[in-house]
Coordinates of C-alpha atoms in Angstrom, one line a residue:
X184 CA 0.5 -35.5 -44.3
X185 CA 0.9 -32.0 -45.6
X186 CA -1.2 -30.6 -42.7
X187 CA 0.9 -32.5 -40.2
X188 CA 4.1 -31.1 -41.7
X189 CA 2.7 -27.6 -41.6
X190 CA 1.9 -28.0 -37.9
X191 CA 5.4 -29.3 -37.2
X192 CA 6.9 -26.4 -39.0
X193 CA 4.8 -24.0 -37.0
X194 CA 5.9 -25.6 -33.7
X195 CA 9.6 -25.3 -34.8
X196 CA 9.1 -21.7 -35.6
X197 CA 7.3 -21.0 -32.4
X198 CA 10.0 -22.6 -30.2
X199 CA 12.6 -20.7 -32.3
X200 CA 11.1 -17.3 -31.5
X201 CA 13.5 -15.3 -29.3
X202 CA 12.4 -12.3 -27.3
X203 CA 13.6 -9.1 -28.8
X204 CA 16.0 -7.2 -26.5
X205 CA 15.4 -3.5 -25.9
X206 CA 18.3 -1.6 -24.3
X207 CA 17.1 1.4 -22.4
X208 CA 20.4 3.3 -23.2
X209 CA 19.4 3.4 -26.8
X210 CA 16.5 5.6 -25.8
X211 CA 18.7 8.0 -23.8
X212 CA 18.8 6.5 -20.3
X213 CA 22.2 6.5 -18.7
X214 CA 23.1 4.5 -15.6
X215 CA 24.8 6.3 -12.8
X216 CA 24.3 9.7 -14.4
X217 CA 21.7 10.9 -11.8
X218 CA 19.8 12.3 -14.7
X219 CA 16.1 11.9 -15.1
X220 CA 15.6 8.6 -16.9
X221 CA 11.8 8.6 -16.7
X222 CA 11.0 9.7 -20.3
X223 CA 13.7 7.5 -21.9
X224 CA 12.6 4.4 -20.0
X225 CA 9.0 5.0 -20.8
X226 CA 9.9 5.2 -24.5
X227 CA 11.7 1.8 -24.2
X228 CA 8.7 0.2 -22.5
X229 CA 6.3 1.6 -25.1
X230 CA 8.5 0.3 -27.9
X231 CA 7.5 -3.3 -26.9
X232 CA 3.8 -2.7 -27.6
X233 CA 3.6 -4.4 -30.9
X234 CA 6.3 -7.0 -30.5
X235 CA 5.5 -10.7 -30.0
X236 CA 7.8 -10.8 -27.0
X237 CA 10.4 -8.4 -25.7
X238 CA 12.9 -7.9 -22.8
X239 CA 13.6 -4.3 -21.6
X240 CA 17.3 -4.4 -20.5
X241 CA 18.9 -2.1 -18.0
X242 CA 22.7 -2.2 -17.9
X243 CA 23.5 -2.4 -14.2
X244 CA 23.6 0.9 -12.4
X245 CA 21.5 3.6 -10.7
X246 CA 18.6 5.1 -12.6
X247 CA 16.7 8.1 -11.3
X248 CA 13.0 8.8 -11.9
X249 CA 11.3 12.2 -11.3
X250 CA 7.6 13.0 -11.5
X251 CA 8.1 15.9 -13.9
X252 CA 8.0 13.8 -17.1
X253 CA 6.3 10.8 -15.6
X254 CA 2.9 9.5 -16.8
X255 CA 0.2 11.2 -14.7
X256 CA -2.9 9.2 -14.2
X257 CA -5.9 8.8 -11.9
X258 CA -6.4 5.6 -9.9
X259 CA -8.8 4.7 -7.2
X260 CA -6.9 2.2 -5.1
X261 CA -8.4 -0.1 -2.5
X262 CA -7.5 0.6 1.2
X263 CA -5.5 3.7 0.3
X264 CA -6.9 7.2 0.9
X265 CA -10.3 8.7 1.6
X266 CA -12.0 11.6 -0.4
X267 CA -11.3 13.9 2.5
X268 CA -7.6 12.9 2.7
X269 CA -7.0 13.0 -1.0
X270 CA -9.9 14.3 -3.0
X271 CA -8.0 14.3 -6.3
X272 CA -6.5 10.9 -7.1
X273 CA -3.8 12.1 -9.5
X274 CA -0.6 10.1 -9.3
X275 CA 2.7 10.1 -11.1
X276 CA 3.9 6.7 -12.4
X277 CA 7.6 6.0 -12.9
X278 CA 7.2 3.0 -15.3
X279 CA 3.8 2.6 -16.9
X280 CA 2.7 -0.6 -18.6
X281 CA -0.6 0.1 -20.3
X282 CA -2.2 -2.5 -22.5
X283 CA 1.0 -4.4 -23.0
X284 CA 1.8 -8.1 -23.4
X285 CA 4.7 -10.4 -23.2
X286 CA 7.3 -8.1 -21.7
X287 CA 10.1 -8.8 -19.3
X288 CA 11.8 -5.9 -17.5
X289 CA 15.2 -7.0 -16.4
X290 CA 17.1 -4.6 -14.1
X291 CA 20.2 -6.8 -14.1
X292 CA 20.8 -5.7 -10.5
X293 CA 20.1 -2.0 -11.0
X294 CA 18.7 0.4 -8.4
X295 CA 15.8 2.5 -9.4
X296 CA 15.7 5.7 -7.3
X297 CA 12.5 7.7 -7.3
X298 CA 12.1 11.3 -6.3
X299 CA 9.2 13.0 -4.6
X300 CA 6.1 10.9 -4.4
X301 CA 5.7 8.4 -7.3
X302 CA 4.2 5.0 -7.9
X303 CA 7.3 3.0 -9.0
X304 CA 5.4 1.0 -11.7
X305 CA 1.9 0.5 -12.8
X306 CA 0.6 -2.5 -14.8
X307 CA -2.7 -1.6 -16.3
X308 CA -4.7 -4.0 -18.5
X309 CA -1.5 -5.9 -19.3
X310 CA -0.6 -9.5 -19.3
X311 CA 2.4 -11.8 -19.3
X312 CA 4.6 -9.2 -17.6
X313 CA 7.8 -10.1 -15.6
X314 CA 9.7 -7.6 -13.5
X315 CA 13.0 -8.9 -12.2
X316 CA 16.5 -8.2 -10.8
X317 CA 16.1 -4.7 -9.5
X318 CA 16.0 -2.6 -6.3
X319 CA 13.5 0.2 -5.7
X320 CA 14.3 3.1 -3.4
X321 CA 13.5 6.7 -2.8
X322 CA 15.9 9.6 -2.6
X323 CA 13.9 10.7 0.4
X324 CA 11.8 7.9 1.8
X325 CA 8.4 8.8 3.2
X326 CA 9.4 7.4 6.6
X327 CA 11.5 9.6 8.9
X328 CA 13.7 7.9 11.5
X329 CA 15.7 9.0 14.5
X330 CA 17.6 7.1 17.1
X331 CA 17.1 7.9 20.8
X332 CA 20.5 8.9 22.4
X333 CA 19.4 10.3 25.8
X334 CA 16.0 10.5 27.5
X335 CA 14.7 12.0 30.7
X336 CA 11.2 13.1 31.7
X337 CA 12.0 16.6 30.4
X338 CA 14.1 16.1 27.3
X339 CA 15.0 13.7 24.5
X340 CA 18.2 13.8 22.4
X341 CA 18.0 12.0 19.1
X342 CA 20.3 11.3 16.1
X343 CA 18.4 11.9 12.8
X344 CA 19.0 9.4 10.0
X345 CA 20.7 11.2 7.1
X346 CA 17.9 10.3 4.7
X347 CA 15.3 12.0 6.9
X348 CA 15.3 15.6 5.9
X349 CA 14.1 18.1 8.5
X350 CA 14.2 21.7 9.4
X351 CA 13.7 23.4 12.8
X352 CA 11.4 26.3 12.4
X353 CA 10.7 28.5 15.4
X354 CA 11.7 25.7 17.8
X355 CA 9.6 23.0 16.1
X356 CA 11.1 20.1 14.0
X357 CA 9.4 19.7 10.6
X358 CA 9.9 16.6 8.5
X359 CA 10.0 17.3 4.7
X360 CA 10.8 15.6 1.5
X361 CA 11.0 16.4 -2.2
X362 CA 7.9 18.5 -2.6
X363 CA 6.1 17.2 0.5
X364 CA 5.8 17.8 4.2
X365 CA 4.7 15.5 6.9
X366 CA 1.5 17.0 8.5
X367 CA -0.4 14.1 10.1
X368 CA 2.1 12.2 12.3
X369 CA 2.0 8.5 13.1
X370 CA 4.9 7.0 15.1
X371 CA 6.1 3.5 15.8
X372 CA 9.1 2.6 17.9
X373 CA 11.6 -0.1 17.3
X374 CA 12.8 -1.5 20.6
X375 CA 16.2 -2.6 19.4
X376 CA 17.1 -4.8 22.3
X377 CA 14.0 -6.9 21.8
X378 CA 13.8 -6.4 18.0
X379 CA 10.1 -5.5 18.2
X380 CA 7.9 -2.7 16.8
X381 CA 5.5 -1.1 19.2
X382 CA 3.1 1.8 18.9
X383 CA 4.4 5.2 20.0
X384 CA 3.5 8.9 19.6
X385 CA 4.9 12.0 18.1
X386 CA 2.7 14.2 20.2
X387 CA 5.2 15.1 23.0
X388 CA 7.7 16.1 20.3
X389 CA 5.1 18.4 18.6
X390 CA 4.7 20.1 21.9
X391 CA 8.4 20.4 22.7
X392 CA 11.0 22.9 21.7
X393 CA 13.7 21.5 19.4
X394 CA 17.2 22.7 19.0
X395 CA 20.1 21.5 16.8
X396 CA 23.0 20.7 19.1
X397 CA 25.3 19.0 16.5
X398 CA 25.0 17.9 12.9
X399 CA 21.9 15.6 12.6
X400 CA 21.5 15.7 16.4
X401 CA 18.5 17.4 18.0
X402 CA 17.5 17.9 21.6
X403 CA 13.8 18.2 22.4
X404 CA 12.9 20.0 25.6
X405 CA 9.4 19.3 26.9
X406 CA 7.2 16.9 28.8
X407 CA 8.4 13.4 28.0
X408 CA 7.2 11.8 31.3
X409 CA 4.8 9.5 29.3
X410 CA 7.1 8.8 26.4
X411 CA 8.3 5.2 26.6
X412 CA 11.7 4.6 25.0
X413 CA 15.3 3.7 25.8
X414 CA 18.6 4.9 24.4
X415 CA 19.2 3.0 21.2
X416 CA 15.6 2.7 20.2
X417 CA 14.5 4.0 16.8
X418 CA 11.4 6.2 16.5
X419 CA 9.9 6.0 13.0
X420 CA 7.4 8.7 11.9
X421 CA 5.2 9.0 8.8
X422 CA 2.1 10.8 7.5
X423 CA -1.1 8.9 8.1
X424 CA -2.3 9.7 4.6
X425 CA -1.9 6.8 2.1
X426 CA -1.7 9.1 -0.9
X427 CA 0.6 6.8 -2.9
X428 CA 1.4 3.1 -3.2
X429 CA 4.7 1.4 -3.9
X430 CA 3.5 -0.1 -7.1
X431 CA 0.0 -0.8 -8.6
X432 CA -1.3 -3.7 -10.7
X433 CA -4.8 -3.2 -12.1
X434 CA -6.9 -5.5 -14.3
X435 CA -3.8 -7.4 -15.4
X436 CA -2.9 -11.1 -15.5
X437 CA 0.0 -13.5 -15.5
X438 CA 2.3 -11.1 -13.5
X439 CA 5.7 -12.3 -12.2
X440 CA 8.0 -10.5 -9.8
X441 CA 11.4 -12.2 -9.4
X442 CA 14.4 -11.0 -7.3
X443 CA 12.8 -7.6 -6.6
X444 CA 14.0 -5.5 -3.6
X445 CA 11.5 -2.9 -2.4
X446 CA 13.7 -1.0 0.0
X447 CA 11.3 1.9 0.5
X448 CA 7.7 2.5 -0.5
X449 CA 5.2 5.4 0.1
X450 CA 1.9 4.2 1.4
X451 CA 0.4 0.8 0.8
X452 CA 3.2 -1.2 -0.8
X453 CA 2.7 -3.5 -3.8
X454 CA -1.1 -3.4 -4.6
X455 CA -2.9 -5.7 -7.0
X456 CA -6.5 -4.9 -7.8
X457 CA -8.6 -7.2 -9.9
X458 CA -5.6 -9.1 -11.2
X459 CA -5.2 -12.7 -12.2
X460 CA -2.4 -15.2 -11.6
X461 CA 0.4 -13.4 -9.6
X462 CA 3.7 -15.1 -8.9
X463 CA 6.1 -13.4 -6.5
X464 CA 9.4 -15.2 -6.0
X465 CA 12.2 -13.6 -4.0
X466 CA 10.5 -10.3 -3.4
X467 CA 12.2 -8.6 -0.4
X468 CA 10.3 -5.8 1.3
X469 CA 13.0 -4.5 3.6
X470 CA 15.4 -1.6 4.0
X471 CA 18.5 -1.6 1.9
X472 CA 21.2 -3.5 3.7
X473 CA 23.8 -1.2 5.3
X474 CA 21.5 1.8 5.0
X475 CA 20.9 2.0 8.7
X476 CA 17.2 2.3 8.1
X477 CA 14.6 0.1 9.8
X478 CA 11.3 0.6 7.9
X479 CA 10.6 -0.2 4.2
X480 CA 6.9 0.4 3.9
X481 CA 4.6 3.0 5.4
X482 CA 1.8 0.4 5.4
X483 CA 1.3 -3.1 3.9
X484 CA 4.0 -5.0 2.1
X485 CA 1.7 -6.7 -0.5
X486 CA -2.0 -6.0 -0.8
X487 CA -4.4 -8.0 -3.0
X488 CA -8.0 -6.8 -3.5
X489 CA -10.5 -8.6 -5.6
X490 CA -8.0 -10.9 -7.4
X491 CA -8.5 -14.3 -8.9
X492 CA -6.5 -17.3 -10.3
X493 CA -3.5 -18.3 -8.3
X494 CA -1.4 -16.0 -6.1
X495 CA 1.9 -17.5 -5.1
X496 CA 4.3 -15.8 -2.6
X497 CA 7.5 -17.8 -2.4
X498 CA 11.0 -17.2 -0.9
X499 CA 9.9 -13.6 0.1
X500 CA 11.0 -11.6 3.1
X501 CA 9.1 -8.8 4.9
X502 CA 11.1 -6.7 7.4
X503 CA 10.1 -3.2 8.6
X504 CA 6.5 -2.3 7.9
X505 CA 3.9 -0.1 9.7
X506 CA 1.1 -2.5 8.6
X507 CA 0.4 -6.0 7.5
X508 CA 3.0 -7.7 5.2
X509 CA 0.3 -9.6 3.2
X510 CA -3.4 -8.9 3.0
X511 CA -5.7 -10.9 0.6
X512 CA -9.4 -10.0 0.5
X513 CA -12.4 -8.9 -1.5
X514 CA -14.9 -6.1 -0.9
X515 CA -18.4 -6.1 0.5
X516 CA -20.7 -3.4 -1.0
X517 CA -23.9 -2.5 0.8
X518 CA -27.3 -2.4 -0.8
X519 CA -28.7 1.1 -0.3
X520 CA -31.6 0.9 -2.7
X521 CA -33.6 -1.7 -4.6
X522 CA -34.1 0.2 -7.8
X523 CA -36.1 -2.4 -9.7
X524 CA -36.7 -6.2 -9.6
X525 CA -33.3 -6.8 -11.2
X526 CA -31.3 -3.6 -10.2
X527 CA -29.6 -2.5 -7.0
X528 CA -27.8 0.6 -5.9
X529 CA -24.7 -0.3 -4.0
X530 CA -22.2 1.7 -1.9
X531 CA -18.6 1.4 -0.9
X532 CA -18.7 1.8 2.9
X533 CA -15.1 2.2 4.0
X534 CA -13.8 5.7 3.2
X535 CA -10.4 4.4 2.0
X536 CA -11.9 2.0 -0.6
X537 CA -14.1 3.4 -3.3
X538 CA -14.2 4.7 -6.9
X539 CA -13.2 1.5 -8.8
X540 CA -15.7 -0.7 -10.7
X541 CA -16.3 -3.8 -8.5
X542 CA -18.1 -5.9 -11.1
X543 CA -18.1 -6.6 -14.8
X544 CA -20.8 -8.4 -16.9
X545 CA -20.7 -12.1 -16.3
X546 CA -19.3 -11.9 -12.7
X547 CA -21.1 -13.9 -10.1
X548 CA -22.1 -12.1 -6.9
X549 CA -23.1 -13.6 -3.5
X550 CA -25.8 -12.1 -1.4
X551 CA -24.7 -11.7 2.2
X552 CA -26.6 -10.7 5.4
X553 CA -24.3 -8.0 6.8
X554 CA -24.9 -8.7 10.5
X555 CA -24.5 -12.5 10.3
X556 CA -22.3 -12.8 7.2
X557 CA -24.6 -15.5 6.1
X558 CA -24.5 -16.1 2.3
X559 CA -28.1 -16.7 1.1
X560 CA -27.9 -16.7 -2.6
X561 CA -26.0 -15.7 -5.7
X562 CA -26.6 -14.2 -9.1
X563 CA -24.8 -13.2 -12.3
X564 CA -24.2 -9.5 -13.2
X565 CA -25.7 -8.3 -16.5
X566 CA -24.2 -4.8 -16.2
X567 CA -22.6 -2.5 -13.7
X568 CA -21.6 1.2 -13.8
X569 CA -20.3 3.8 -11.4
X570 CA -22.9 6.5 -10.7
X571 CA -20.7 8.4 -8.3
X572 CA -17.3 7.9 -6.7
X573 CA -19.0 5.8 -3.9
X574 CA -22.1 4.3 -5.6
X575 CA -22.6 1.6 -8.1
X576 CA -25.7 0.6 -10.1
X577 CA -25.7 -3.1 -10.9
X578 CA -28.2 -5.0 -13.0
X579 CA -28.6 -8.7 -12.5
X580 CA -29.6 -11.3 -15.0
X581 CA -32.6 -12.6 -12.9
X582 CA -35.0 -10.9 -10.5
X583 CA -33.9 -10.5 -6.9
X584 CA -35.0 -13.1 -4.3
X585 CA -37.7 -12.0 -1.9
X586 CA -35.3 -12.0 1.1
X587 CA -32.9 -9.4 -0.4
X588 CA -33.1 -6.2 1.7
X589 CA -31.5 -2.8 2.0
X590 CA -28.5 -3.2 4.3
X591 CA -27.4 -6.6 2.9
X592 CA -24.1 -6.7 1.1
X593 CA -22.8 -8.2 -2.2
X594 CA -19.5 -9.9 -2.7
X595 CA -17.9 -10.6 -6.1
X596 CA -17.1 -14.3 -5.9
X597 CA -15.8 -14.6 -9.4
X598 CA -12.8 -12.5 -8.3
X599 CA -11.5 -14.7 -5.4
X600 CA -8.0 -16.2 -5.6
X601 CA -6.3 -19.3 -4.5
X602 CA -3.3 -18.5 -2.3
X603 CA 0.0 -20.1 -1.6
X604 CA 2.5 -18.5 0.8
X605 CA 5.6 -20.6 1.4
X606 CA 9.3 -20.4 2.4
X607 CA 9.0 -16.8 3.5
X608 CA 9.8 -14.7 6.6
X609 CA 7.7 -12.1 8.3
X610 CA 9.2 -9.8 11.0
X611 CA 9.5 -6.3 12.3
X612 CA 5.8 -5.4 11.8
X613 CA 3.8 -3.8 14.6
X614 CA 0.6 -5.4 13.2
X615 CA -0.3 -8.8 11.8
X616 CA 1.8 -11.1 9.5
X617 CA -0.9 -12.4 7.1
X618 CA -4.5 -11.5 6.6
X619 CA -6.5 -13.8 4.3
X620 CA -10.2 -14.1 3.4
X621 CA -10.9 -16.0 0.1
X622 CA -13.1 -19.0 -0.6
X623 CA -10.5 -20.7 -2.8
X624 CA -7.7 -23.0 -1.6
X625 CA -5.2 -21.5 0.8
X626 CA -1.9 -23.0 1.7
X627 CA 0.5 -21.3 4.2
X628 CA 3.6 -23.5 4.7
X629 CA 7.3 -23.4 5.7
X630 CA 7.3 -19.8 6.8
X631 CA 8.7 -18.0 9.8
X632 CA 6.6 -15.5 11.6
X633 CA 9.0 -13.7 14.0
X634 CA 7.7 -11.2 16.6
X635 CA 4.8 -9.9 14.6
X636 CA 3.2 -7.3 16.8
X637 CA -0.3 -8.8 16.5
X638 CA -1.6 -12.1 15.3
X639 CA 0.7 -13.9 13.0
X640 CA -2.3 -15.0 10.9
X641 CA -5.7 -13.3 10.9
X642 CA -8.8 -14.8 9.1
X643 CA -11.6 -12.3 9.5
X644 CA -14.4 -11.3 7.0
X645 CA -16.6 -8.3 7.9
X646 CA -19.4 -6.1 6.6
X647 CA -19.2 -3.5 9.3
X648 CA -15.6 -2.1 9.5
X649 CA -13.2 -2.4 6.6
X650 CA -15.8 -4.4 4.6
X651 CA -13.2 -6.9 3.6
X652 CA -14.8 -10.1 2.3
X653 CA -15.3 -13.1 2.4
X654 CA -15.5 -16.7 3.7
X655 CA -12.7 -19.3 3.8
X656 CA -13.5 -22.9 2.9
X657 CA -10.1 -24.7 2.6
X658 CA -7.2 -23.4 4.6
X659 CA -4.0 -25.4 5.5
X660 CA -1.4 -23.8 7.8
X661 CA 1.5 -26.3 8.2
X662 CA 5.2 -26.6 8.9
X663 CA 5.5 -22.9 10.0
X664 CA 7.4 -21.4 12.9
X665 CA 5.5 -18.8 15.0
X666 CA 8.0 -17.2 17.3
X667 CA 7.0 -14.8 20.1
X668 CA 4.2 -13.0 18.3
X669 CA 1.3 -10.9 19.5
X670 CA 2.8 -8.4 22.0
X671 CA 0.8 -5.5 20.7
X672 CA -2.6 -7.1 21.0
X673 CA -2.9 -8.4 24.6
X674 CA -5.0 -9.7 26.2
X675 CA -6.4 -11.3 23.1
X676 CA -3.0 -11.9 21.5
X677 CA -3.7 -15.3 19.9
X678 CA -1.0 -16.4 17.5
X679 CA -3.7 -17.4 15.0
X680 CA -7.0 -15.6 15.1
X681 CA -10.1 -16.7 13.2
X682 CA -12.5 -13.9 13.9
X683 CA -15.3 -13.2 11.4
X684 CA -17.4 -10.2 12.4
X685 CA -20.8 -11.8 12.6
X686 CA -22.3 -9.5 15.1
X687 CA -25.7 -11.3 15.0
X688 CA -24.9 -15.0 14.3
X689 CA -27.4 -17.0 12.3
X690 CA -28.4 -20.2 14.1
X691 CA -26.7 -23.2 12.6
X692 CA -24.7 -21.2 10.1
X693 CA -20.9 -21.1 10.2
X694 CA -19.0 -18.3 8.4
X695 CA -15.7 -20.2 7.9
X696 CA -15.1 -23.9 7.1
X697 CA -12.3 -26.5 6.9
X698 CA -9.2 -25.0 8.5
X699 CA -6.3 -27.2 9.3
X700 CA -3.3 -26.1 11.5
X701 CA -0.7 -28.9 11.6
X702 CA 2.9 -29.6 12.3
X703 CA 3.8 -26.0 13.2
X704 CA 6.1 -24.8 15.9
X705 CA 4.7 -22.2 18.3
X706 CA 7.2 -20.5 20.5
X707 CA 5.2 -18.5 23.0
X708 CA 5.9 -16.3 26.0
X709 CA 2.2 -15.8 26.9
X710 CA -0.8 -18.2 27.1
X711 CA -3.1 -17.6 24.1
X712 CA -2.5 -19.7 21.0
X713 CA -5.7 -20.0 18.9
X714 CA -9.0 -18.3 18.8
X715 CA -11.9 -19.2 16.4
X716 CA -15.5 -18.3 16.1
X717 CA -18.2 -19.4 13.7
X718 CA -16.0 -22.1 12.1
X719 CA -17.1 -25.6 11.0
X720 CA -14.2 -28.1 10.7
X721 CA -11.2 -26.8 12.6
X722 CA -8.2 -29.1 13.2
X723 CA -5.2 -28.3 15.4
X724 CA -3.0 -31.3 14.9
X725 CA 0.6 -32.4 15.7
X726 CA 1.9 -29.0 16.6
X727 CA 4.8 -28.3 19.0
X728 CA 4.4 -25.6 21.6
X729 CA 7.6 -24.4 23.3
X730 CA 8.1 -21.9 26.1
X731 CA 9.9 -18.6 25.6
X732 CA 11.1 -16.0 28.1
X733 CA 11.0 -13.2 25.5
X734 CA 8.6 -11.2 27.6
X735 CA 6.7 -11.7 30.9
X736 CA 3.4 -13.5 30.5
X737 CA 0.2 -11.6 31.1
X738 CA -2.5 -12.9 33.5
X739 CA -3.6 -16.5 33.0
X740 CA -5.9 -17.0 30.0
X741 CA -7.0 -20.0 28.0
X742 CA -4.6 -21.3 25.4
X743 CA -7.6 -22.1 23.1
X744 CA -10.8 -20.2 22.8
X745 CA -13.7 -21.2 20.6
X746 CA -17.0 -19.5 20.1
X747 CA -20.0 -20.9 18.1
X748 CA -17.8 -23.5 16.4
X749 CA -18.4 -27.2 15.6
X750 CA -16.3 -30.2 14.4
X751 CA -13.2 -28.9 16.2
X752 CA -10.4 -31.4 16.8
X753 CA -7.3 -30.9 18.9
X754 CA -5.0 -33.9 18.8
X755 CA -1.3 -35.0 18.8
X756 CA 0.2 -31.8 20.0
X757 CA 3.3 -31.6 22.1
X758 CA 3.3 -29.0 24.9
X759 CA 6.2 -27.9 27.0
X760 CA 6.3 -29.1 30.6
X761 CA 3.9 -27.1 32.8
X762 CA 2.1 -25.6 29.8
X763 CA -1.4 -24.2 30.5
X764 CA -3.6 -26.0 27.9
X765 CA -7.1 -24.7 28.9
X766 CA -9.8 -24.6 26.3
X767 CA -12.6 -22.0 26.7
X768 CA -15.9 -22.7 24.9
X769 CA -18.7 -20.1 24.3
X770 CA -22.0 -21.0 22.7
X771 CA -20.9 -24.6 22.1
X772 CA -21.5 -28.0 23.5
X773 CA -18.8 -30.5 24.3
X774 CA -19.9 -32.6 21.3
X775 CA -18.7 -29.8 19.1
X776 CA -15.1 -30.5 20.0
X777 CA -12.8 -33.6 20.2
X778 CA -9.9 -33.2 22.4
X779 CA -8.0 -35.0 25.2
X780 CA -7.8 -31.6 26.9
X781 CA -10.9 -31.0 29.0
X782 CA -12.7 -27.9 27.9
X783 CA -13.8 -25.3 30.5
X784 CA -16.7 -22.9 30.2

């Protein structure tokens, strides 16, 4: 009886615990002062270290962050920059959460303005962290933007956005920011009348002579005969180097982002690396409303590398990116040496992904033949250590199987997440909408994919290019709207593309399994809808396909194309009158597919 009473008392006390409020102004931060709040805010964050639970409160206003007093640290971040592009990975972090627990950062509608190049926040070895009710922007965004006013074959007149700082030096326009200059130009054009982002070029402008003819108005004289644009279009220009990311989450768990507006980000966006249980609700990667800007991220919106647990993306919006809004994947590492019966030397193969420890003791790894992507075994890691920036020495608990060879790859299958993406909108990207390769359950539902430049959804897996792993085994794509996607990837502009890079397929082996695409709306201007290869168990059911006049259709191609697949079912779909519903099969027999549409070879 006494023991039961003690337990009840403990429960009462537990439910009665209230998070301690920490006001950043008590540490010296002042809203709307334009003063550097970095040091004061960091002190407020650090003060929560030994508290059971705390809330970092920001009275609503503008807070400015400069790199001078920011935490400087070194991070190797997946898919960011190569050793040649950025040999020293030294970055400044505006808000650093290092080894912290049970903290909520509440911006109360504030705007955080960062100066120079900074990672807005980093969560490192932390857990139970919530960031909510804030906007992130940069005093000088990394993206430069200008609106085309007049264009001929010999000149272009453009209006420069006020945020895009520039200087004309000896007849050449140079883009610059706070302690940085754009040196390696990449350009994407927004065709305003079609609301579509297409690839473009800064090259003719580099070769032209620029002159300022009015405030923020520049005339470029040169050869523009091959430059495709119309008055009103917006040309967006950035550096190709991904030397920073918008925010970084590393080896952390139970992370929640709520009502967060990422209005501008340098580089790769919100990156999570070896994190567990991520819940993003009402995260908006888009330019600030009324700013006149069209791009929010120089690359991806959200990037997840080697995560696990549950990733949930709900009520989010992605508008204005130079790369994919969402990418979820692991990493294949190549075996370059069999050191002993239980030890392997592995190498990061893509130049922009390296330097981070890909395994810890107890992780399970899968052996994969790189050419076929065939998984042929698995083992548990005893130890792992970096022996150089690109090489890893891993020791396994048991001796290697006889068929393990140099050139095969390993994937960490302990760190593979379940993924739910729902009630979100993807638009104004020149690339794909969503990339996903994870063996856990994937649900993509009730979203709108609007005029993504390439495939709305790409399921790949490769051990030859980006080395982004791995297989999918349970994917449901339902109740989404796919509207006029794929204009940058013709002729293979399938709305959904299941395309593992198994260059030498293994007989009878299928890379991907159990993919259901049902009750979606496809509004298409061209013919291709779905491509799949090396997939066992693919269902395309009860979808509606409508015709759009958004752009002229390209030459006639099959609506469905399948290569080396089996157990394919196409049934119950509603096509617009006169729709071309051809199915193309490659390395398949008719018994591999059930459909009332007659396949053609």
